[in-house]
Coordinates of N, CA and C in Angstrom, one line a residue:
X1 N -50.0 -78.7 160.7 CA -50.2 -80.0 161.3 C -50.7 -80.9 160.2
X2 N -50.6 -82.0 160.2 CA -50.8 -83.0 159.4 C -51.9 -84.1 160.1
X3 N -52.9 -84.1 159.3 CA -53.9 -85.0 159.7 C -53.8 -86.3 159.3
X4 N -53.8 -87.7 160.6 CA -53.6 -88.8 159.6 C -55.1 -89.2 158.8
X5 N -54.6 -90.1 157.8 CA -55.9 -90.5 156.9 C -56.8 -91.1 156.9
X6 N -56.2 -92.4 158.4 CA -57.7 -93.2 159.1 C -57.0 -92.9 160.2
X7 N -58.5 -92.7 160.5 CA -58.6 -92.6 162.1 C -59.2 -93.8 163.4
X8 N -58.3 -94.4 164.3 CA -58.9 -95.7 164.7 C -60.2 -95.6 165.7
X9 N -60.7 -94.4 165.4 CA -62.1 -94.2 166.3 C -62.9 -94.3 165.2
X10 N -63.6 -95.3 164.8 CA -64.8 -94.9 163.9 C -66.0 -94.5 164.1
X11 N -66.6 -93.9 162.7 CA -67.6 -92.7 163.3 C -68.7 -93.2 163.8
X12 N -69.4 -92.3 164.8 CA -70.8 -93.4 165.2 C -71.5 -93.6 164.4
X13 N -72.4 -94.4 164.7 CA -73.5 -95.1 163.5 C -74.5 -94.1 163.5
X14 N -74.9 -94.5 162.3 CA -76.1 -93.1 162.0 C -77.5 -93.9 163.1
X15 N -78.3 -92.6 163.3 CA -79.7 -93.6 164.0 C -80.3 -94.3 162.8
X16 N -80.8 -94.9 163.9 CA -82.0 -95.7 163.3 C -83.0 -94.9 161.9
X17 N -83.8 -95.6 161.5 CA -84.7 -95.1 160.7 C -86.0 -95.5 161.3
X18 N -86.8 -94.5 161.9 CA -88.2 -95.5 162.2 C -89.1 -96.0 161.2
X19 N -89.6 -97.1 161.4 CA -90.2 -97.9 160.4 C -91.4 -96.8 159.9
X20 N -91.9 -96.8 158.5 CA -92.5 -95.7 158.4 C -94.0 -96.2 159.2
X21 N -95.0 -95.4 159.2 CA -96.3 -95.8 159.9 C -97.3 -95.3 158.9
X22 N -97.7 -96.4 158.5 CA -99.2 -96.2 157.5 C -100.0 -95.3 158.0
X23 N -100.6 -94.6 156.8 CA -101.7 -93.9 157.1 C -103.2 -94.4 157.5
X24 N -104.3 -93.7 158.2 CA -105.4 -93.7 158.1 C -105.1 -94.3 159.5
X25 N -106.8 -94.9 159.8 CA -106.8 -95.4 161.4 C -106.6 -96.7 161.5
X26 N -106.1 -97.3 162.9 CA -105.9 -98.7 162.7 C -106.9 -99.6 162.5
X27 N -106.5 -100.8 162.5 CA -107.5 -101.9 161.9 C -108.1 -102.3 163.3
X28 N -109.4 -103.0 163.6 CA -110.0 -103.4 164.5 C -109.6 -104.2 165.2
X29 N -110.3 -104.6 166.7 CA -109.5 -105.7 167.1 C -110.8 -106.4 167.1
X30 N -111.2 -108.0 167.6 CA -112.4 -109.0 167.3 C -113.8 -108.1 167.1
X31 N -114.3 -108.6 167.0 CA -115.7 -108.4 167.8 C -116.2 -108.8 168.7
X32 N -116.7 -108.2 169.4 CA -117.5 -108.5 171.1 C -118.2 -110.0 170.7
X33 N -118.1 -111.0 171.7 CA -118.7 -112.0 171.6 C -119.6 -112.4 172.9
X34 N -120.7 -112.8 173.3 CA -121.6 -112.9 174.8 C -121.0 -114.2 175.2
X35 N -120.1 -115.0 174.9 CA -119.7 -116.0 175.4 C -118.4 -116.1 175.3
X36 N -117.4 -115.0 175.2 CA -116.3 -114.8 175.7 C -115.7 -114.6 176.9
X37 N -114.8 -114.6 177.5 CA -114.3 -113.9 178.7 C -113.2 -113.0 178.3
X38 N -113.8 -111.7 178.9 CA -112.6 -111.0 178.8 C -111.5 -110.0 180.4
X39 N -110.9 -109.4 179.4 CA -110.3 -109.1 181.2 C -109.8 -107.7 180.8
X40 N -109.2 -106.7 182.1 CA -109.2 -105.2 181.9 C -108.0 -105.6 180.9
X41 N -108.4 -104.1 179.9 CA -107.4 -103.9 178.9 C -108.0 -104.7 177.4
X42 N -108.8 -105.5 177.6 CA -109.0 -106.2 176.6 C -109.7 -105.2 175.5
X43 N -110.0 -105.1 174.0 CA -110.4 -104.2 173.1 C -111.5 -105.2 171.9
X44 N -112.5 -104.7 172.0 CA -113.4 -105.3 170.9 C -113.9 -104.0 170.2
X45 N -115.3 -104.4 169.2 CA -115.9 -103.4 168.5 C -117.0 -104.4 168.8
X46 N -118.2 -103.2 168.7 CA -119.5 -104.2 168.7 C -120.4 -102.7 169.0
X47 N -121.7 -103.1 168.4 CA -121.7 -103.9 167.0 C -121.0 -103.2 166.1
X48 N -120.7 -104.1 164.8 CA -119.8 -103.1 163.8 C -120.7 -101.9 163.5
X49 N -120.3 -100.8 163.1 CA -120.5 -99.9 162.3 C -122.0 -99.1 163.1
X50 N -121.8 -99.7 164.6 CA -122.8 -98.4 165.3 C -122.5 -97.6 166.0
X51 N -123.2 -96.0 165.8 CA -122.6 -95.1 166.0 C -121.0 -94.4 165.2
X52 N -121.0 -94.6 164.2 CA -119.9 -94.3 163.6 C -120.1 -94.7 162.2
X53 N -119.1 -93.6 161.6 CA -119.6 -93.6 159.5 C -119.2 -95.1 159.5
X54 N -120.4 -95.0 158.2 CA -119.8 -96.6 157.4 C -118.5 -96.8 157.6
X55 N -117.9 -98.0 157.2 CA -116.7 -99.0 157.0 C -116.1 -98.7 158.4
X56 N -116.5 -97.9 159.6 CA -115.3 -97.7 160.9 C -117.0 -98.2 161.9
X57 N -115.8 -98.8 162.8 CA -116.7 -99.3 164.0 C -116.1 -98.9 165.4
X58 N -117.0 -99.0 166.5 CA -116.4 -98.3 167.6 C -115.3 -99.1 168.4
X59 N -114.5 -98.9 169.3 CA -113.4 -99.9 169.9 C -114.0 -100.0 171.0
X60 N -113.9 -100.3 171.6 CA -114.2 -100.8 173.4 C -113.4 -101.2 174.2
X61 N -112.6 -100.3 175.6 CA -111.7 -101.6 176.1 C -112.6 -101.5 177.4
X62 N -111.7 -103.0 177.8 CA -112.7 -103.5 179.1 C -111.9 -102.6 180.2
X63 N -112.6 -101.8 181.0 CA -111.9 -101.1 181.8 C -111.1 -101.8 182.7
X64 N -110.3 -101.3 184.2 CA -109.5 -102.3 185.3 C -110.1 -102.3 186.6
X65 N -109.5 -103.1 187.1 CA -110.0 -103.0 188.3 C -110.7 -101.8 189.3
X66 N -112.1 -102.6 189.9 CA -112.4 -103.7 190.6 C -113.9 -103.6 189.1
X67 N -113.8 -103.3 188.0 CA -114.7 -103.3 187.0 C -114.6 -104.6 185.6
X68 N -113.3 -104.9 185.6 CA -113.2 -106.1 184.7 C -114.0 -107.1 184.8
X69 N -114.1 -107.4 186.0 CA -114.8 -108.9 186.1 C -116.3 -108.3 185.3
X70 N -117.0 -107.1 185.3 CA -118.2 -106.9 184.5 C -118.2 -107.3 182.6
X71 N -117.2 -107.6 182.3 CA -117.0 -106.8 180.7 C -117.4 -108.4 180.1
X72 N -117.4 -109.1 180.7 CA -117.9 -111.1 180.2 C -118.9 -111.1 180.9
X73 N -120.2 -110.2 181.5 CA -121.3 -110.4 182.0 C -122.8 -110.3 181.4
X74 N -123.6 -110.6 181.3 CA -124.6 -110.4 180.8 C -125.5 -109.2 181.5
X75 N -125.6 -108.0 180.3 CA -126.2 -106.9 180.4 C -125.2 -105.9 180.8
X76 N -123.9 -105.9 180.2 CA -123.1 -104.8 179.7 C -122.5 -105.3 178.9
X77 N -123.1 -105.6 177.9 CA -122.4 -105.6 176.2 C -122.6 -103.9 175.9
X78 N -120.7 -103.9 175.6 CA -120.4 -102.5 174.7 C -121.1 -101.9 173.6
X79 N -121.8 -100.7 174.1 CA -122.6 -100.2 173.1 C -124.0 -100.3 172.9
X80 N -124.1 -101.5 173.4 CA -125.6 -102.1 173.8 C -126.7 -102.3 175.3
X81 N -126.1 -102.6 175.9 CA -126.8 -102.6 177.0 C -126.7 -101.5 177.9
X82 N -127.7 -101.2 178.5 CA -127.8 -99.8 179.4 C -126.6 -99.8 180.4
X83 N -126.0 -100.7 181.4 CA -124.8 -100.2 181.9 C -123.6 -100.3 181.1
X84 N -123.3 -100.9 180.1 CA -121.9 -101.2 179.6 C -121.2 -100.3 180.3
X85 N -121.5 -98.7 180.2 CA -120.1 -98.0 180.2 C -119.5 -97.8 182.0
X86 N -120.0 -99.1 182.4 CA -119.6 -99.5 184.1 C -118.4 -100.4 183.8
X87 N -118.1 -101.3 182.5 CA -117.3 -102.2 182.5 C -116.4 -101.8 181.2
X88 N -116.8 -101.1 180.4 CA -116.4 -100.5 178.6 C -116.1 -99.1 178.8
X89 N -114.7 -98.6 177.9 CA -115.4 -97.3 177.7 C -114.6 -97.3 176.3
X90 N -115.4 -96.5 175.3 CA -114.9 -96.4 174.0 C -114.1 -95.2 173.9
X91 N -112.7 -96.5 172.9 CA -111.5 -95.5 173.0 C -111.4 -95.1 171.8
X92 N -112.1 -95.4 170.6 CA -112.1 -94.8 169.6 C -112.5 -95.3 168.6
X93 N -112.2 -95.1 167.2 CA -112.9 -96.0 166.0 C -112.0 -96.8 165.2
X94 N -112.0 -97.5 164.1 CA -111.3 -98.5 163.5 C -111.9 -98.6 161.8
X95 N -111.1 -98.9 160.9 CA -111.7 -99.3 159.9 C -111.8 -100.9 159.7
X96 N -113.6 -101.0 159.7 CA -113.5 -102.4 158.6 C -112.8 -102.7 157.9
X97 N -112.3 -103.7 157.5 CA -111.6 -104.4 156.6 C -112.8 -104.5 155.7
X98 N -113.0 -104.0 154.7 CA -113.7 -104.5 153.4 C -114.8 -103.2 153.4
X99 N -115.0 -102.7 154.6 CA -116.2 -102.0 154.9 C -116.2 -100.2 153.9
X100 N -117.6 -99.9 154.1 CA -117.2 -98.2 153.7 C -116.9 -98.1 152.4
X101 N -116.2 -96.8 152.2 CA -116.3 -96.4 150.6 C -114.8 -95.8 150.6

């Protein structure tokens, strides 16, 4: 048999490449502010660098319903006030930008 030399099916495309992903842990998102409003899902750090090594700070997201409406209230700041973790719960840590060694 004789094979022809193009074929009019061309080959499939190779995949993708996924973008590579930097190492170490991600960067922060704001800082907690007492005159913000926030809403479930939202993610701060506050205070920086408490409870956790130098240059990394804790994350916080605002939990969901029927607890959101807590997380812009006065006397559950994340990390700080005795109920926060009725409106926060910490999802992990972050590196400062500039922070640490």
């Amino acid at each position: 048999a004789v094979w022809p030399t193009s074929s009019p099916i061309a080959p499939p495309p190779a995949p993708a490449t996924p973008a590579p992903v930097p190492g170490g842990p991600p960067s922060c998102p704001p800082e907690y502010e007492r005159d913000a409003e926030y809403s479930a899902g939202d993610e701060v750090i506050n205070p920086p660098g408490l409870s956790a090594p130098a240059g990394k700070a804790v994350v916080y997201r605002c939990r969901g319903f029927p607890f959101e409406d807590w997380c812009d209230q006065v006397g559950y700041e994340p990390g700080v006030d005795l109920n926060y973790a009725q409106a926060w719960e910490a999802v992990g840590s972050c590196v400062i930008e500039g922070g640490g060694s």
